[in-house]
Short mmCIF file of C-alpha atoms in Angstrom, two decimals:
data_model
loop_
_atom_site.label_atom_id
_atom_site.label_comp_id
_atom_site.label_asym_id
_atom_site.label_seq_id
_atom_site.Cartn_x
_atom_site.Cartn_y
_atom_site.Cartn_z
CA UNK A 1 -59.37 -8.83 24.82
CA UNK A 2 -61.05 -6.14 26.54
CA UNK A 3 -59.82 -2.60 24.83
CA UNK A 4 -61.08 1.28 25.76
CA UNK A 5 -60.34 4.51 25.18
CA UNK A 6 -57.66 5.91 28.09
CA UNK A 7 -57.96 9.75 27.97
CA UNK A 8 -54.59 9.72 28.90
CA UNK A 9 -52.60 8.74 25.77
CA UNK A 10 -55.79 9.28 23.74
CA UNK A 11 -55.60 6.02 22.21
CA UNK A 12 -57.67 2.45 22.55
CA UNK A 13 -55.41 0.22 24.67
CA UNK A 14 -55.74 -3.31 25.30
CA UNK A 15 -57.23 -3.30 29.58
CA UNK A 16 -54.46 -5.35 31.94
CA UNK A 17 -55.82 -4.66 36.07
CA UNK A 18 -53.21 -3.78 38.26
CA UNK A 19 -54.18 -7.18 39.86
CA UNK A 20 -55.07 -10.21 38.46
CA UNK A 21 -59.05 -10.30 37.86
CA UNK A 22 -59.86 -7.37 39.97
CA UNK A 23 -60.76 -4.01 38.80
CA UNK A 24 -60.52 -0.87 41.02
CA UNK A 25 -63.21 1.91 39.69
CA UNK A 26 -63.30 5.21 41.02
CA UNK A 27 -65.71 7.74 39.49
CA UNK A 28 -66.71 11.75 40.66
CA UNK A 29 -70.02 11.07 42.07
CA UNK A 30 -72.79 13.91 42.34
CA UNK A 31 -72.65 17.24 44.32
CA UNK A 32 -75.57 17.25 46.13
CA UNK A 33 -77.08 20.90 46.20
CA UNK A 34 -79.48 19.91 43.31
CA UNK A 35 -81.24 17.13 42.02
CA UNK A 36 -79.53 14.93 39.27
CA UNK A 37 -80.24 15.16 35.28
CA UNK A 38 -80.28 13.06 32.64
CA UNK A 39 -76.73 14.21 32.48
CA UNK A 40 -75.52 12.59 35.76
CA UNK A 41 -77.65 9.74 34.60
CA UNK A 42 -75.50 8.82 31.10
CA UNK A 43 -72.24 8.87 33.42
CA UNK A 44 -73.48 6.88 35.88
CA UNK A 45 -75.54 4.42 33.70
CA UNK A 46 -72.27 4.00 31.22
CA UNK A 47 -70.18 2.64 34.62
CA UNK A 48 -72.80 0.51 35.74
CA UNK A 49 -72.73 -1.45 32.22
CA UNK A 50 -69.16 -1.22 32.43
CA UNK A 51 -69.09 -2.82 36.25
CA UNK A 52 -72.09 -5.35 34.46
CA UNK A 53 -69.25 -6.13 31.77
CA UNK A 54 -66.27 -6.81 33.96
CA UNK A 55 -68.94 -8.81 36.17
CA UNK A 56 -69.31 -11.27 33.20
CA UNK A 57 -66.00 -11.16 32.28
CA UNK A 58 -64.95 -13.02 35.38
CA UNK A 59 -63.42 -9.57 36.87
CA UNK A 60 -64.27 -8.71 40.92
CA UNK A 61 -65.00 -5.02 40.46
CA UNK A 62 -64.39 -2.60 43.62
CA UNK A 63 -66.34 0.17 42.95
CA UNK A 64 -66.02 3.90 44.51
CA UNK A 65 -68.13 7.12 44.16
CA UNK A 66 -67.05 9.99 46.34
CA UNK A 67 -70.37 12.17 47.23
CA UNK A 68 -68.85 15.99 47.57
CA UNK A 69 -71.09 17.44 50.09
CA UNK A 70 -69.30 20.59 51.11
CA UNK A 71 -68.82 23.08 48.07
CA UNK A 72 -69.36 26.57 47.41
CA UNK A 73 -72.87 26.10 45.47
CA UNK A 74 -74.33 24.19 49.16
CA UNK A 75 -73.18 27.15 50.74
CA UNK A 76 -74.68 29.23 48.89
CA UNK A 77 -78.21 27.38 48.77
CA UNK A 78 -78.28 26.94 52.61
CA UNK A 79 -78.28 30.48 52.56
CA UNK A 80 -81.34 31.27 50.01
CA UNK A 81 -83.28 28.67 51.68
CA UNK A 82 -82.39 29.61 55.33
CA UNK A 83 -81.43 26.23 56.53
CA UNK A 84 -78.06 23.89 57.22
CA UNK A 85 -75.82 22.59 54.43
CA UNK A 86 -76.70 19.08 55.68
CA UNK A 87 -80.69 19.57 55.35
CA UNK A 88 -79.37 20.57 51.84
CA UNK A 89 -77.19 17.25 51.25
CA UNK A 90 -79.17 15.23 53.32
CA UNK A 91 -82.32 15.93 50.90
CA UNK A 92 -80.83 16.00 47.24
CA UNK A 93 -79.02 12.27 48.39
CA UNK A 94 -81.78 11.12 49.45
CA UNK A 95 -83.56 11.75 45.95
CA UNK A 96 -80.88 11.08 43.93
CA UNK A 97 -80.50 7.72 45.60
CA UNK A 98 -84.07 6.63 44.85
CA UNK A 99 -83.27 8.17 41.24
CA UNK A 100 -80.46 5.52 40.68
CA UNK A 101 -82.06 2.79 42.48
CA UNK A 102 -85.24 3.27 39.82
CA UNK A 103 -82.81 3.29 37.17
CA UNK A 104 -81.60 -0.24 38.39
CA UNK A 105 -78.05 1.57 39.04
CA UNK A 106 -75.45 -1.02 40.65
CA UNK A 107 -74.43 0.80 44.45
CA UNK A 108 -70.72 1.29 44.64
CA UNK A 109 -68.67 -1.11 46.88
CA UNK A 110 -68.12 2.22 49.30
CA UNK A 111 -69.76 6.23 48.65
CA UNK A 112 -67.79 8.00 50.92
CA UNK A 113 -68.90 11.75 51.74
CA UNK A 114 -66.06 14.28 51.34
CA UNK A 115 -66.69 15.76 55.03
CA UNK A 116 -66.11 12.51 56.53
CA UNK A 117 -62.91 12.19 54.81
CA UNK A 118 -61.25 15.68 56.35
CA UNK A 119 -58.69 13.89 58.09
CA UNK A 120 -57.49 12.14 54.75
CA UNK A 121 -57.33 15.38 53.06
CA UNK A 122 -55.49 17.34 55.80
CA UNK A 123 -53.05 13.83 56.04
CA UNK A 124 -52.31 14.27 52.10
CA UNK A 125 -51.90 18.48 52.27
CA UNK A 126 -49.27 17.88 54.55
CA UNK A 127 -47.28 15.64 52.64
CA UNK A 128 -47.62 17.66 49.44
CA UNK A 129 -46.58 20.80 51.85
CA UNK A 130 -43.30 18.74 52.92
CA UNK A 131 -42.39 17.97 49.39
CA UNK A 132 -42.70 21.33 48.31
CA UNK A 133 -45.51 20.63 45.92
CA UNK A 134 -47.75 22.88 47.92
CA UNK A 135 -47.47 26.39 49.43
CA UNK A 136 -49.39 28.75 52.16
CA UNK A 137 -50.28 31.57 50.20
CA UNK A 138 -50.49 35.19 51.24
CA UNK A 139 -54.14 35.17 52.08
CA UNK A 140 -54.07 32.04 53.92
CA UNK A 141 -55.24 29.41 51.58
CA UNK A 142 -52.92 26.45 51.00
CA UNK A 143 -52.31 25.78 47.18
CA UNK A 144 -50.91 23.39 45.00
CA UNK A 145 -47.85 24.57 42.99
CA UNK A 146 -48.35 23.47 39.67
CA UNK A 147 -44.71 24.02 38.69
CA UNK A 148 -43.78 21.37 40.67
CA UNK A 149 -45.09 18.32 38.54
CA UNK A 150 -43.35 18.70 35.40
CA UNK A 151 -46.40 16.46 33.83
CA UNK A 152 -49.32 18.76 34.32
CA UNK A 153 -51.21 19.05 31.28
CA UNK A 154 -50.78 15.86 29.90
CA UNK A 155 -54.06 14.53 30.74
CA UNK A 156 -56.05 16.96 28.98
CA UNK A 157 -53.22 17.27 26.67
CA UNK A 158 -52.33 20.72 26.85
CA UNK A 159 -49.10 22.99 27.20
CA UNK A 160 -48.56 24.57 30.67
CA UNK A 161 -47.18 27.63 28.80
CA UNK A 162 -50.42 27.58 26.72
CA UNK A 163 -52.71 26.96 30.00
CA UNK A 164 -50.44 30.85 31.64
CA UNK A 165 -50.90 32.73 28.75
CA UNK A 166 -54.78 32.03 28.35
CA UNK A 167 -54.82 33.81 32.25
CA UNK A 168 -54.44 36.63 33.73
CA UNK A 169 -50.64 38.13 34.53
CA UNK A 170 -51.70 38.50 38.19
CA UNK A 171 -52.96 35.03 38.99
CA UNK A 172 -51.51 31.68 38.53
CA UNK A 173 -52.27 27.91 37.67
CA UNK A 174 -52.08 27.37 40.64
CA UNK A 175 -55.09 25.72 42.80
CA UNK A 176 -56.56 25.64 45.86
CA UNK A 177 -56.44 22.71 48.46
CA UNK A 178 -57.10 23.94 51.66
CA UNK A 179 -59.21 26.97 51.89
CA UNK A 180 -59.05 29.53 54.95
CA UNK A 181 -62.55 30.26 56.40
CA UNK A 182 -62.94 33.81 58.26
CA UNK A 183 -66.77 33.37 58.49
CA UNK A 184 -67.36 31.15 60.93
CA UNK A 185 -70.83 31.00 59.85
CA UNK A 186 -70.12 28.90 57.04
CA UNK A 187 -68.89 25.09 57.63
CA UNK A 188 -65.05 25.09 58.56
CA UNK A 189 -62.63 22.36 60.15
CA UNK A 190 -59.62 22.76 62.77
CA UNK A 191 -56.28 22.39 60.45
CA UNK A 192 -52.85 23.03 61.11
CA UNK A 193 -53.43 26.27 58.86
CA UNK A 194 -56.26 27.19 60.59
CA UNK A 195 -60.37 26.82 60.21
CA UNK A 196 -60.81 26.38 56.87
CA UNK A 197 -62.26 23.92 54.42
CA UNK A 198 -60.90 21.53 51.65
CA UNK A 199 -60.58 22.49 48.14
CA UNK A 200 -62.80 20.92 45.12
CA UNK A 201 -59.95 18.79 43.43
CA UNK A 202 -57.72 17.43 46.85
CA UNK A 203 -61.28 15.67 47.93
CA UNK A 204 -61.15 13.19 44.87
CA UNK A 205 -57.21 12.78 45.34
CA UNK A 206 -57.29 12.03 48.77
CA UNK A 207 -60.56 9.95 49.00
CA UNK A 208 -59.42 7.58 46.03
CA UNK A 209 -55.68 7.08 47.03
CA UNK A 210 -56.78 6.33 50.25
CA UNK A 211 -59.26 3.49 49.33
CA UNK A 212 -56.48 2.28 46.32
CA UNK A 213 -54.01 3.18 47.95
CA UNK A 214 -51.89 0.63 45.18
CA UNK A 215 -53.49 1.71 42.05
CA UNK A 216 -56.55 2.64 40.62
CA UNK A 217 -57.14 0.65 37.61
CA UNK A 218 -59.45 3.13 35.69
CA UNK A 219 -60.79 6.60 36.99
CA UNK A 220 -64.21 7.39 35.48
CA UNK A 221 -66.23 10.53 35.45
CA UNK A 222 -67.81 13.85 32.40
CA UNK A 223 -65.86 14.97 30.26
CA UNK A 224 -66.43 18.23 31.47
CA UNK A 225 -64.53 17.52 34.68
CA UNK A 226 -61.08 16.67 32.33
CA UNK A 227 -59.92 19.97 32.60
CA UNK A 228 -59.09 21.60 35.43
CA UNK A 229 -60.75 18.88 38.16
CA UNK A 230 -59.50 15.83 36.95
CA UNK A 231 -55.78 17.14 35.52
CA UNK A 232 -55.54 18.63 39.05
CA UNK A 233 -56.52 15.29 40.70
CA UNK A 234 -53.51 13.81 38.71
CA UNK A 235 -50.90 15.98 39.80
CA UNK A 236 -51.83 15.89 43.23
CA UNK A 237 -52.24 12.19 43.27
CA UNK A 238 -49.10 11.11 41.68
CA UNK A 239 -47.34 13.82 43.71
CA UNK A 240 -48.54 12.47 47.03
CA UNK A 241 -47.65 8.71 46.17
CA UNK A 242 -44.65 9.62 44.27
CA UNK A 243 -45.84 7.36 40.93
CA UNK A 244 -48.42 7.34 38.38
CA UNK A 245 -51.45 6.10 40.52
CA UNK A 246 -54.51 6.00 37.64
CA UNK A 247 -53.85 3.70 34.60
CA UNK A 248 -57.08 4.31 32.51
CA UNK A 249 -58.94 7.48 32.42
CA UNK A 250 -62.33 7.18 30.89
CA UNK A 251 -64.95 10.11 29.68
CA UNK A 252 -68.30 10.05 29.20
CA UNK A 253 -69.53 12.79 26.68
CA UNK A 254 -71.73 15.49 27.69
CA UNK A 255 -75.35 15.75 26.64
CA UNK A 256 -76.58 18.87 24.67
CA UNK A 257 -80.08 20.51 24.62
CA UNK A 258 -80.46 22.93 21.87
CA UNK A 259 -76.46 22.69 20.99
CA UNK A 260 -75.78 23.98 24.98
CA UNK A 261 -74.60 22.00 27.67
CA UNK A 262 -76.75 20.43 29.80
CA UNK A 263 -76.06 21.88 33.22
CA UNK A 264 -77.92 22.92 36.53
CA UNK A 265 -75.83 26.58 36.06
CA UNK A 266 -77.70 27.01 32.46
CA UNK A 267 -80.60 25.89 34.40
CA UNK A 268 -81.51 23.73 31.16
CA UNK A 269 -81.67 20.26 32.62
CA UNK A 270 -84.13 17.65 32.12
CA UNK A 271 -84.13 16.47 36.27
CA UNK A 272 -84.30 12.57 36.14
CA UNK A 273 -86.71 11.88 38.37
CA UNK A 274 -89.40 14.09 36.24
CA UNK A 275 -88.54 11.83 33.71
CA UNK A 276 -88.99 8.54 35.66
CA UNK A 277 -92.52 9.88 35.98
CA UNK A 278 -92.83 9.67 32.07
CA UNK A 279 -90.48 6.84 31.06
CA UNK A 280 -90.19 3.30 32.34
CA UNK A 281 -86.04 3.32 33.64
CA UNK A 282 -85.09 0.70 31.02
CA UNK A 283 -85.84 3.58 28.34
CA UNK A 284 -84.00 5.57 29.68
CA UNK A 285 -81.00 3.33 29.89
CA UNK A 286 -81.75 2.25 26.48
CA UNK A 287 -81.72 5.86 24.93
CA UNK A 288 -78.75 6.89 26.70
CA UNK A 289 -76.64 3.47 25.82
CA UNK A 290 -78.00 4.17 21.78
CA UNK A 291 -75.39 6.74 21.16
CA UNK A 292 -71.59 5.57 21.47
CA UNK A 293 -70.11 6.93 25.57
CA UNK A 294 -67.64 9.29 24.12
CA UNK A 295 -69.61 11.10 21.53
CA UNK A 296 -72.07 13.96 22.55
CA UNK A 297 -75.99 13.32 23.24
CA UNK A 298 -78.27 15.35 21.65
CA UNK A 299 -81.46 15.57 23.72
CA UNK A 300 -84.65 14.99 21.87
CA UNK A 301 -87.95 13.62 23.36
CA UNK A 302 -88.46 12.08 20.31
CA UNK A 303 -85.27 9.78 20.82
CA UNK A 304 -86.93 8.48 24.06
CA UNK A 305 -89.95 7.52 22.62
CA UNK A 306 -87.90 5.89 19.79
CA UNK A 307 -85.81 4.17 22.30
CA UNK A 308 -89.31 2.81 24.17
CA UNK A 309 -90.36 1.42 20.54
CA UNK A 310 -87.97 -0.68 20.30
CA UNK A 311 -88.05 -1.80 23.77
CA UNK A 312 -91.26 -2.94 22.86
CA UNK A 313 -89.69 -5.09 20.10
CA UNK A 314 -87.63 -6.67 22.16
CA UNK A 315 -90.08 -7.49 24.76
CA UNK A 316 -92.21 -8.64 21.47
CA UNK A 317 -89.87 -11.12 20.57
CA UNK A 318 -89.06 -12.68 23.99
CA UNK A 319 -93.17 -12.69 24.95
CA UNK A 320 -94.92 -16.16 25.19
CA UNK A 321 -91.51 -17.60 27.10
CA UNK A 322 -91.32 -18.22 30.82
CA UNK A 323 -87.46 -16.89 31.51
CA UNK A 324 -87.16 -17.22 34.52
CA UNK A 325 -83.72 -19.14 34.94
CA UNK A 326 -81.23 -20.09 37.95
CA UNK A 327 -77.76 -18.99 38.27
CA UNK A 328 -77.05 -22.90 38.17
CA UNK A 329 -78.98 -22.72 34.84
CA UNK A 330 -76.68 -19.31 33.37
CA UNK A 331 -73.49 -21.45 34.59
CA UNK A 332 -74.93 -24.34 32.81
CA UNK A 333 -75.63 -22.69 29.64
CA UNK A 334 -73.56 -21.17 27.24
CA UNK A 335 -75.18 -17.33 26.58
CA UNK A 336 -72.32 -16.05 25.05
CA UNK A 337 -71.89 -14.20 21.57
CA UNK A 338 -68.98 -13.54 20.16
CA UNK A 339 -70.44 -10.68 17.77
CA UNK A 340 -71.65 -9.05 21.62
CA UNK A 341 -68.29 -9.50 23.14
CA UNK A 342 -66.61 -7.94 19.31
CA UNK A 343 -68.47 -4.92 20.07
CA UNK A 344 -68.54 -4.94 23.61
CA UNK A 345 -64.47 -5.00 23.65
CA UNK A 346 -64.36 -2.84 21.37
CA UNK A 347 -64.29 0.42 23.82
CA UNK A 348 -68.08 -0.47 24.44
CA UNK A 349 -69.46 0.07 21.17
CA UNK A 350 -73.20 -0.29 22.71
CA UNK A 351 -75.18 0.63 19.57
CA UNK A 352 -73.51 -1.90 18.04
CA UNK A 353 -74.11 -4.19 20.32
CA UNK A 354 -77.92 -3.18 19.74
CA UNK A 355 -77.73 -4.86 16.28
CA UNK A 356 -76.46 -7.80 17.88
CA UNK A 357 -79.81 -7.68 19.86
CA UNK A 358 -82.03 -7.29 17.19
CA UNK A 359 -80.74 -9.84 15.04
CA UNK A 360 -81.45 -12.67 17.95
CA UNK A 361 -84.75 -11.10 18.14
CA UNK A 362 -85.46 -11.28 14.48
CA UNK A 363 -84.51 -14.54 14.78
CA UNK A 364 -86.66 -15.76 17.78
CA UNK A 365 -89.71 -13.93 15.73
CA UNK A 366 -88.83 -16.65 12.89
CA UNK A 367 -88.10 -19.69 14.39
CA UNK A 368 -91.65 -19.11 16.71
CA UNK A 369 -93.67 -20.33 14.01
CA UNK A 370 -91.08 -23.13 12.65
CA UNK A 371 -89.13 -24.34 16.08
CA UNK A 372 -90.50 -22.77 19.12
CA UNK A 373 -87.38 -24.92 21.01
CA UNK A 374 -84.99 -22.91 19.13
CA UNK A 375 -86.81 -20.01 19.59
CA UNK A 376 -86.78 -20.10 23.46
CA UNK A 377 -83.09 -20.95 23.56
CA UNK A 378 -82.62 -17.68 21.62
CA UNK A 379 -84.65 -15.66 23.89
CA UNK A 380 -82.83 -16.84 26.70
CA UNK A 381 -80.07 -16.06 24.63
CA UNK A 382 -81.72 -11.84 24.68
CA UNK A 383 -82.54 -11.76 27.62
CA UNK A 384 -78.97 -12.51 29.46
CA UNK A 385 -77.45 -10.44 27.10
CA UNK A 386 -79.73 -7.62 27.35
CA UNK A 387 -79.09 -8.05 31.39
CA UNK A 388 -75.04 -7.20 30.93
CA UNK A 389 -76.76 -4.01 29.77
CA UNK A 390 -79.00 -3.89 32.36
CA UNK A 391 -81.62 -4.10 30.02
CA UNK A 392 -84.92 -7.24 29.73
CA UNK A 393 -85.23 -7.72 33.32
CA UNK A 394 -89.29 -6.88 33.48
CA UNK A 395 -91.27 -10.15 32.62
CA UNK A 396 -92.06 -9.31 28.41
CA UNK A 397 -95.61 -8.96 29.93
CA UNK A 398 -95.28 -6.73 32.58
CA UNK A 399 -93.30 -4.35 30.73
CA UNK A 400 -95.84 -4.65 27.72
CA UNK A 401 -98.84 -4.03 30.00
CA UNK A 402 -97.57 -0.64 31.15
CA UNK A 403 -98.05 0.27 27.43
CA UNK A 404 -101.17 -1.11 26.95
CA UNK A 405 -102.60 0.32 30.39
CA UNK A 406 -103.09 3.92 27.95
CA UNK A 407 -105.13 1.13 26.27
CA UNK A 408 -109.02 0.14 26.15
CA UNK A 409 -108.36 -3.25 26.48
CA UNK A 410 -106.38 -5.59 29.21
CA UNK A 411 -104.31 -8.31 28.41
CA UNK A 412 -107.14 -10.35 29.55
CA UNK A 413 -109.38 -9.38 27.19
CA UNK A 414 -106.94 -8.98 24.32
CA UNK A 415 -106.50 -12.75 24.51
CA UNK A 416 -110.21 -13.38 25.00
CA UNK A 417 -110.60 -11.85 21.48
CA UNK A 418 -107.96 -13.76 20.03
CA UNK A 419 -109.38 -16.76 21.14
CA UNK A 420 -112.80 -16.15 19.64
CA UNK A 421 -110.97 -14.80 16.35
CA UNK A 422 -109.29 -18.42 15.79
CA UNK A 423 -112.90 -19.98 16.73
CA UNK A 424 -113.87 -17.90 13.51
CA UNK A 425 -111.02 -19.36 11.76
CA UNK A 426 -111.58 -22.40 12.10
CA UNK A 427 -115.56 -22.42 11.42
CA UNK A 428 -113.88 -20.53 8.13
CA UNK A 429 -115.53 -17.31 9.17
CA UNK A 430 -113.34 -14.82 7.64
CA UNK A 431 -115.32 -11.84 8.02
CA UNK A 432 -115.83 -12.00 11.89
CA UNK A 433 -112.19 -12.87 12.40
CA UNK A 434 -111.43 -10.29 10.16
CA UNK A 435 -113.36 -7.74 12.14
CA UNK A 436 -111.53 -8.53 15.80
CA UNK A 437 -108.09 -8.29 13.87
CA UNK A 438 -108.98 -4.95 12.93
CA UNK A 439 -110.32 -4.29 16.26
CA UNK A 440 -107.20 -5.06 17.43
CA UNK A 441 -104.97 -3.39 15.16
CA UNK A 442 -106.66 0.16 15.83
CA UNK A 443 -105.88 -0.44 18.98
CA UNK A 444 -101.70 -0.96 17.98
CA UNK A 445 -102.09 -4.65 18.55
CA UNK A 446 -101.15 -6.36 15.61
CA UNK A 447 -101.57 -10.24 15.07
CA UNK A 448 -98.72 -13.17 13.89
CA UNK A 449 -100.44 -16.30 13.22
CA UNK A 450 -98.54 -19.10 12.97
CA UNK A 451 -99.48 -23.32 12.32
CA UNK A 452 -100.25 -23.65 15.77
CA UNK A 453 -100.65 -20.02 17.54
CA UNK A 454 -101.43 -16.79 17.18
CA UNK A 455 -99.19 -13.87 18.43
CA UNK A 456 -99.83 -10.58 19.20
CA UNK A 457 -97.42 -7.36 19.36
CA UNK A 458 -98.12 -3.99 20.82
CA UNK A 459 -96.98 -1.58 17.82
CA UNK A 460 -96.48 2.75 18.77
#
């Protein structure tokens, strides 16, 4: 049984779907006035296994991600560059959409843009207005009355009379959901309480309980947006549909550079697609999947170019196989591990499941040189399982070549040598076959020779 961490009782519960088989996922997407980081990346990266999961659990997944293109930060960079709020949008979703497609990102079902969705918001304002959860404040704005929902705080587990004494006498808890506009200047929409614009938190509320309008089987997102985006989310939510509407709430920890957030505010981010330009996307999913989702990420370099070494062993261990299978052949096959699924159910323990992956592969290295039957059954064992990660989709040689293309030699005439090396062998002439293996190896290629064949492996 499938258990994870629910942010909401703090505990590791065993997962039940509101309805049978299906899972409805709805996760903050990006704000568009810059381009996405590594940051984004590790939340998005961690649903997409998670979606991968359910997939090959036997689950249908309906997947949402809201895109909030109106916000104070557009604004405020339509104005330093002298241009629209949608050239602004328009640009950084374009980008970040390539970004997630190169990291082999699965598209949600639906991305819905907040400023198509102003009708929703107004429709659920109104209804929080008529139930008295909501006021019109003096200046105009409409606000959400957070002593009305006696369970606000329980999300990010804190006291409301902790949360009032930590502010200022003058101001409240309370939050904004409909903002008055008296620049017309800036991008505003006809309301009942005048031009104005929605608030950051009622966009999330009113885009997911309109598309699960039921339930919402988990809600996904930083951790960094717990407190106050997603607590406020919660009490608007369950205010406006008068029940608890989000049954799992999952985190993804933040990633650190230098002990500091990573943020575009600390302007301290590593922007993903600079680092497509340097790492193959299957690195970076491997780095960021190394470290447990709910524990912080330290940013090092040096952990991506660990993480592409043992890609490479991977890709070692599954080269010399053609695995290029059907779905007829997956449905034929049994792939499954029940040391993958341990770990995999266990909140997604990924760097466990890591071990799992290098013990086939350790495996498939043996059995090459005593069963080579055996050997490819286990590497199409690695590869599926490495694909519920999203990981081993690149032929082994492809992915290997883009290595050895900072190399002297091709694959071509890596193999010539090793051919005329085993000539040498076999005429007994140690010396000259001892000379091309140390060719090779100064050039990270080392040699496994077995009865039959002779392997090689690109080593860092």
């Amino acid at each position: 049984m499938l258990k994870i961490f629910n942010t909401l009782n703090n505990v590791i519960q065993t997962f039940h779907s509101f309805k049978n088989k299906v899972v409805n996922l709805y996760v903050c997407g990006i704000t568009p006035y810059d381009f996405c980081h590594i940051g984004h990346a590790r939340v998005f990266i961690f649903f997409d296994i998670v979606i991968r999961y359910f997939r090959f659990l036997g689950y249908k997944v309906i997947y949402i991600r809201n895109i909030t293109d109106i916000d104070d930060k557009i604004i405020q960079k339509s104005i330093q560059k002298n241009t629209t709020c949608q050239d602004i949008t328009n640009s950084i979703i374009y980008q970040t959409l390539c970004d997630f497609n190169n990291l082999n990102i699965i598209p949600p079902n639906k991305e819905p843009k907040v400023t198509d969705n102003i009708e929703n918001i107004i429709k659920m304002i109104k209804t929080l207005l008529y139930r008295n959860n909501a006021y019109v404040s003096d200046n105009g704005d409409v606000c959400f009355s957070v002593d009305s929902f006696n369970k606000y705080g329980k999300l990010s587990n804190q006291k409301i009379n902790n949360l009032k004494s930590t502010i200022n006498n003058n101001k409240k808890l309370d939050f904004v959901l409909w903002k008055k506009v008296s620049n017309k200047n800036y991008p505003y929409w006809e309301s009942p309480w005048g031009i104005g614009r929605p608030g950051w938190h009622i966009e999330c509320s009113a885009i997911n309980c309109f598309y699960f309008k039921e339930n919402c089987d988990i809600h996904g997102g930083g951790i960094d947006l717990l407190f106050p985006h997603h607590e406020n989310e919660k009490s608007q939510s369950d205010s406006y549909l008068k029940k608890v509407h989000v049954n799992y709430w999952m985190h993804v920890g933040m990633v650190l550079i230098k002990n500091q957030k990573m943020s575009k505010s600390l302007n301290n981010t590593k922007k993903l697609h600079d680092l497509l330009l340097k790492y193959d996307s299957e690195v970076i999913r491997y780095y960021i999947l190394s470290r447990h989702y709910r524990k912080p990420l330290y940013y090092h370099e040096s952990d991506l170019i660990k993480s592409k070494k043992s890609l490479i062993r991977l890709y070692n261990s599954l080269q010399g196989f053609n695995l290029s299978f059907s779905k007829k052949y997956i449905l034929k096959k049994n792939f499954s591990s029940l040391s993958f699924e341990k770990y995999m159910n266990l909140d997604f323990n990924t760097p466990h499941v890591f071990l799992i992956l290098f013990k086939i592969s350790k495996k498939i290295n043996i059995l090459k040189n005593i069963n080579i039957k055996k050997a490819k059954k286990l590497a199409y064992k690695l590869k599926f399982l490495g694909n519920i990660l999203g990981l081993l989709f690149y032929h082994p040689e492809d992915f290997l070549k883009k290595e050895l293309n900072k190399n002297v030699l091709s694959f071509k005439k890596i193999n010539l040598l090793i051919y005329y090396r085993n000539i040498y062998r076999n005429l007994k002439n140690w010396s000259k076959s001892d000379t091309i293996r140390k060719k090779l190896l100064n050039l990270n290629i080392k040699l496994k020779d077995s009865k039959y064949t002779t392997n090689w492996y690109y080593t860092n």
